[in-house]
Amino acid sequence: MKRKFPPPSVWISAAALVTLFIVGSAFVLEEREGYGAFYRNFQSGMQDLEERYEIAEDDEVVIIFGSSFTAMGIQHHPYFYDRFLSETGEQVHVFKIYMYNCSASDLKELPGFFEAAKRLKADIVCIEERLLAFDEYKSGMLHLPRWLQRYSLRVEGLKEHLLASLGKEDTENPGTFEFFWKYHEEANWVDSTTFGTSAFELRSFAENDHVNQRLAEFQADGVQLVMLNLPRPAVTTRVLKSIKEKQAFQVLLKRYREEFGMQQWEYPEILPYSHFTDAHLNRLGMERYSDWLFQQIKANR
């Protein structure tokens, strides 16, 4: 006996319904859901931070927005808090809040950074330089139009929801901003001066429209704003330095100074390869940079 298959019109209708569901769901979901484990780690880290620390009315709060470069390059809260207490007798909280793989275009879509700074009543907000000034592309990376990037994030968000409903989502999550990866403890023993650099494109002031709106709110509340440079391997540092010497970067920096009173904290050295593991600072580099950052905060409070 021959099996009877549905006519082509049924298959076409079913495919159309599935496509409509995927497309429709993707536009309903928020883009940030598409960051998957990176965004979940950000949320759980933020919850842990706010539950762990008590901030008195007279305490000062410094918050650093960043990516994995902030995660690996800046010491945890106790380092700064204890050092300020012992050297100045004052209670100063320095919190780093970050999302791995975060880019300048991503920061526009992630209000959680700004909302956290308001809740914690930040006195100083430092933003990783690359999250304000540069689009960074790894070698071979496709330059997708922003609308396509946004749609793909929504599709990824849909996939995350489906995996979660099946109990198959990625659950590896330290639950805190304050931890060390194993490889962070030592250098990779590869000369980072030969490390392959990314391509950088300078952003315009207008491209940061959503971020600029939030910065205006901070300025109105009396928050000091800082564009914070973090060390990169020598080959990358030299590329960035050449871009920042050009007039276009100086114009961008001047605009941020004029609009928001933003400072620029530029790390003055090129660190040796022993201070890095791949493109990130290791513990040795983190300790050296954090000492400099402590002095910057102390001098500019």
Coordinates of C-alpha atoms in Angstrom, one line a residue:
M1 CA 0.0 0.0 0.0
K2 CA 1.4 3.3 -1.1
R3 CA 1.8 6.1 1.5
K4 CA 0.0 9.3 0.7
F5 CA 2.0 12.4 1.2
P6 CA 0.4 15.8 1.7
P7 CA 0.2 17.9 -1.5
P8 CA 2.9 20.5 -2.1
S9 CA 0.5 23.3 -1.1
V10 CA 0.5 21.9 2.5
W11 CA 4.3 21.8 2.7
I12 CA 4.5 25.3 1.4
S13 CA 1.9 26.6 3.9
A14 CA 3.7 24.8 6.8
A15 CA 7.1 26.3 5.7
A16 CA 5.5 29.7 5.4
L17 CA 4.0 29.5 8.9
V18 CA 7.4 28.4 10.4
T19 CA 9.2 31.2 8.6
L20 CA 6.6 33.7 9.8
F21 CA 6.9 32.5 13.4
I22 CA 10.7 32.8 13.3
V23 CA 10.7 36.2 11.7
G24 CA 7.9 37.5 13.8
S25 CA 9.5 36.2 17.0
A26 CA 12.8 37.6 16.1
F27 CA 11.3 41.1 15.8
V28 CA 9.4 40.8 19.1
L29 CA 12.4 39.7 21.1
E30 CA 14.8 42.3 22.4
E31 CA 18.2 42.3 20.8
R32 CA 20.1 41.8 24.0
E33 CA 18.6 38.3 24.3
G34 CA 20.8 37.4 21.3
Y35 CA 24.0 37.8 23.2
G36 CA 23.2 34.6 25.0
A37 CA 25.6 33.5 27.7
F38 CA 27.5 36.8 27.5
Y39 CA 24.3 38.7 28.4
R40 CA 23.3 36.2 31.1
N41 CA 26.7 36.5 32.7
F42 CA 26.4 40.2 32.7
Q43 CA 23.0 40.0 34.4
S44 CA 24.1 37.6 37.1
G45 CA 27.3 39.5 37.7
M46 CA 25.3 42.7 38.2
Q47 CA 23.0 41.0 40.6
D48 CA 25.9 39.5 42.6
L49 CA 27.6 42.9 42.7
E50 CA 24.5 44.7 44.1
E51 CA 23.8 42.0 46.6
R52 CA 27.4 41.7 47.9
Y53 CA 28.3 45.3 48.5
E54 CA 26.7 47.9 50.8
I55 CA 27.3 51.5 49.8
A56 CA 26.9 54.2 52.5
E57 CA 25.6 57.7 51.5
D58 CA 29.0 59.3 51.9
D59 CA 30.9 56.6 50.0
E60 CA 32.3 57.4 46.6
V61 CA 31.6 55.1 43.6
V62 CA 33.6 54.6 40.5
I63 CA 32.2 52.4 37.8
I64 CA 34.0 51.1 34.7
F65 CA 32.1 50.0 31.7
G66 CA 33.9 47.5 29.6
S67 CA 34.4 44.2 27.8
S68 CA 36.9 41.3 28.4
F69 CA 39.7 43.8 28.3
T70 CA 38.2 45.4 31.4
A71 CA 37.5 42.0 33.0
M72 CA 41.1 40.9 32.6
G73 CA 42.9 44.2 32.9
I74 CA 41.5 45.7 36.1
Q75 CA 41.7 44.4 39.7
H76 CA 38.6 43.5 41.7
H77 CA 36.7 45.8 44.1
P78 CA 38.6 44.8 47.3
Y79 CA 42.0 45.9 45.9
F80 CA 40.8 49.5 45.3
Y81 CA 38.6 49.7 48.4
D82 CA 41.3 48.4 50.8
R83 CA 43.9 50.6 49.3
F84 CA 41.9 53.8 49.4
L85 CA 41.0 53.0 53.0
S86 CA 44.6 52.5 54.0
E87 CA 46.1 55.4 52.1
T88 CA 43.3 58.0 52.4
G89 CA 41.1 56.8 55.2
E90 CA 38.1 57.1 52.8
Q91 CA 35.6 54.5 51.5
V92 CA 35.8 54.4 47.7
H93 CA 34.2 51.7 45.7
V94 CA 35.6 50.8 42.3
F95 CA 33.3 48.4 40.3
K96 CA 34.0 47.0 36.9
I97 CA 30.9 45.9 35.0
Y98 CA 31.5 44.2 31.7
M99 CA 30.1 42.0 29.0
Y100 CA 32.4 39.7 27.1
N101 CA 32.7 40.5 23.4
C102 CA 31.0 43.9 23.9
S103 CA 31.6 46.4 21.1
A104 CA 30.8 50.1 20.7
S105 CA 27.7 49.2 18.6
D106 CA 26.6 46.7 21.3
L107 CA 26.8 49.3 24.1
K108 CA 24.1 51.3 22.4
E109 CA 21.7 48.3 22.8
L110 CA 22.6 47.5 26.4
P111 CA 20.9 50.0 28.8
G112 CA 21.8 47.7 31.8
F113 CA 25.2 49.4 32.0
F114 CA 23.8 52.9 32.4
E115 CA 20.9 51.8 34.7
A116 CA 23.4 50.0 37.0
A117 CA 25.5 53.2 37.3
K118 CA 22.4 55.2 38.2
R119 CA 21.3 52.7 40.8
L120 CA 24.8 52.6 42.4
K121 CA 24.9 56.5 42.3
A122 CA 28.2 56.6 40.5
D123 CA 30.5 59.7 41.1
I124 CA 32.8 58.7 38.2
V125 CA 31.9 56.6 35.2
C126 CA 34.9 55.3 33.0
I127 CA 34.1 53.9 29.6
E128 CA 36.5 51.6 27.8
E129 CA 38.0 53.7 25.0
R130 CA 37.1 51.2 22.3
L131 CA 33.4 51.3 23.4
L132 CA 33.2 55.0 22.6
A133 CA 35.7 55.6 19.8
F134 CA 36.3 52.5 17.7
D135 CA 34.7 49.7 15.8
E136 CA 37.1 46.8 16.0
Y137 CA 37.1 44.0 13.4
K138 CA 39.1 40.9 13.6
S139 CA 40.9 39.7 10.5
G140 CA 38.3 38.1 8.0
M141 CA 35.3 39.4 10.0
L142 CA 32.4 40.4 7.8
H143 CA 31.1 43.9 8.0
L144 CA 27.4 43.4 8.2
P145 CA 25.0 46.3 7.9
R146 CA 23.7 47.3 11.4
W147 CA 20.1 46.3 10.5
L148 CA 21.3 42.8 9.7
Q149 CA 23.3 42.6 12.8
R150 CA 20.3 43.6 14.9
Y151 CA 18.0 41.1 13.2
S152 CA 20.6 38.3 13.6
L153 CA 20.8 39.1 17.3
R154 CA 17.0 38.6 17.6
V155 CA 17.2 35.3 15.7
E156 CA 20.0 34.2 18.2
G157 CA 17.7 35.3 21.0
L158 CA 14.9 33.1 19.7
K159 CA 17.4 30.2 19.6
E160 CA 18.4 30.9 23.2
H161 CA 14.7 30.8 24.3
L162 CA 14.1 27.5 22.4
L163 CA 17.2 25.9 24.0
A164 CA 16.2 27.1 27.4
S165 CA 12.8 25.6 27.0
L166 CA 14.5 22.3 26.2
G167 CA 16.9 22.6 29.1
K168 CA 19.9 22.7 26.8
E169 CA 21.1 26.3 27.2
D170 CA 24.7 27.1 28.0
T171 CA 24.8 27.3 31.8
E172 CA 28.5 27.7 32.5
N173 CA 28.4 31.0 34.4
P174 CA 30.6 32.2 37.3
G175 CA 27.8 34.4 38.5
T176 CA 30.2 37.3 39.4
F177 CA 32.3 40.0 37.8
E178 CA 35.1 39.2 40.2
F179 CA 36.9 36.0 39.2
F180 CA 40.0 34.9 37.3
W181 CA 40.2 32.6 34.3
K182 CA 42.9 30.0 34.7
Y183 CA 44.9 31.3 31.8
H184 CA 44.9 34.8 33.3
E185 CA 47.5 33.8 36.0
E186 CA 50.5 33.7 33.7
A187 CA 51.8 34.8 30.3
N188 CA 51.3 32.7 27.3
W189 CA 55.0 33.0 26.6
V190 CA 54.3 34.2 23.1
D191 CA 55.8 37.5 22.1
S192 CA 52.7 39.7 22.0
T193 CA 54.5 42.3 19.9
T194 CA 53.9 39.9 17.0
F195 CA 50.3 39.3 17.9
G196 CA 48.0 39.8 15.0
T197 CA 46.2 43.1 15.4
S198 CA 42.6 43.9 14.6
A199 CA 41.4 46.6 12.1
F200 CA 40.0 49.7 13.7
E201 CA 37.6 52.3 12.3
L202 CA 37.0 55.5 14.1
R203 CA 33.4 56.1 15.1
S204 CA 31.6 59.4 14.7
F205 CA 29.9 61.3 17.6
A206 CA 26.5 60.8 15.9
E207 CA 27.0 57.0 15.8
N208 CA 26.9 56.9 19.6
D209 CA 23.5 58.7 19.7
H210 CA 21.9 56.5 22.3
V211 CA 25.0 56.4 24.5
N212 CA 25.3 60.2 24.2
Q213 CA 21.8 60.6 25.6
R214 CA 22.8 58.6 28.6
L215 CA 26.0 60.5 29.0
A216 CA 24.0 63.8 29.0
E217 CA 21.9 62.4 31.9
F218 CA 25.1 61.5 33.8
Q219 CA 26.5 65.0 33.3
A220 CA 23.2 66.6 34.5
D221 CA 23.6 64.5 37.7
G222 CA 27.2 65.7 38.2
V223 CA 28.9 62.5 37.2
Q224 CA 32.5 62.8 36.1
L225 CA 32.9 61.0 32.7
V226 CA 36.2 59.4 31.5
M227 CA 37.3 57.7 28.3
L228 CA 39.6 55.1 29.6
N229 CA 42.5 53.6 27.7
L230 CA 43.5 50.0 28.5
P231 CA 46.9 48.5 27.4
R232 CA 47.0 46.3 24.4
P233 CA 49.9 44.4 22.9
A234 CA 52.6 46.6 21.3
V235 CA 51.5 46.0 17.7
T236 CA 47.9 47.0 18.5
T237 CA 49.0 49.9 20.7
R238 CA 51.0 51.4 17.8
V239 CA 48.1 51.0 15.4
L240 CA 45.8 52.8 17.8
K241 CA 48.3 55.5 18.6
S242 CA 48.7 56.3 14.9
I243 CA 44.9 56.7 14.6
K244 CA 44.6 58.8 17.7
E245 CA 47.3 61.2 16.5
K246 CA 45.1 62.1 13.5
Q247 CA 42.8 65.1 13.5
A248 CA 39.6 63.0 13.2
F249 CA 40.2 61.4 16.7
Q250 CA 41.1 64.8 18.2
V251 CA 37.9 66.3 16.9
L252 CA 35.9 63.4 18.4
L253 CA 37.7 63.8 21.7
K254 CA 37.2 67.5 21.7
R255 CA 33.4 67.0 21.1
Y256 CA 33.2 64.7 24.1
R257 CA 35.1 67.2 26.3
E258 CA 32.9 70.1 25.2
E259 CA 29.6 68.2 25.4
F260 CA 30.1 66.2 28.6
G261 CA 33.3 67.5 30.2
M262 CA 34.8 64.1 29.5
Q263 CA 38.4 63.4 30.5
Q264 CA 40.7 61.1 28.7
W265 CA 43.0 58.8 30.8
E266 CA 45.7 57.5 28.5
Y267 CA 48.0 54.8 29.8
P268 CA 51.5 56.1 29.2
E269 CA 53.5 52.9 28.5
I270 CA 53.8 50.1 26.0
L271 CA 53.9 47.0 28.2
P272 CA 56.1 44.0 27.3
Y273 CA 54.7 40.7 26.1
S274 CA 55.2 39.1 29.6
H275 CA 52.3 41.2 30.8
F276 CA 49.8 39.7 28.3
T277 CA 48.1 36.5 27.5
D278 CA 47.0 36.8 23.9
A279 CA 45.4 40.3 23.5
H280 CA 44.5 40.6 27.2
L281 CA 46.5 41.6 30.2
N282 CA 47.4 38.7 32.5
R283 CA 47.7 39.0 36.3
L284 CA 51.1 40.7 36.1
G285 CA 49.8 43.3 33.6
M286 CA 46.6 43.8 35.5
E287 CA 48.5 44.5 38.7
R288 CA 50.7 47.1 37.0
Y289 CA 47.8 48.8 35.2
S290 CA 45.6 48.8 38.3
D291 CA 48.3 50.6 40.3
W292 CA 48.3 53.3 37.6
L293 CA 44.4 53.4 37.6
F294 CA 44.3 53.8 41.4
Q295 CA 46.6 56.8 41.1
Q296 CA 44.4 58.3 38.3
I297 CA 41.3 57.9 40.4
K298 CA 43.0 59.3 43.5
A299 CA 44.2 62.3 41.6
N300 CA 40.9 63.1 39.8
R301 CA 38.3 62.5 42.6

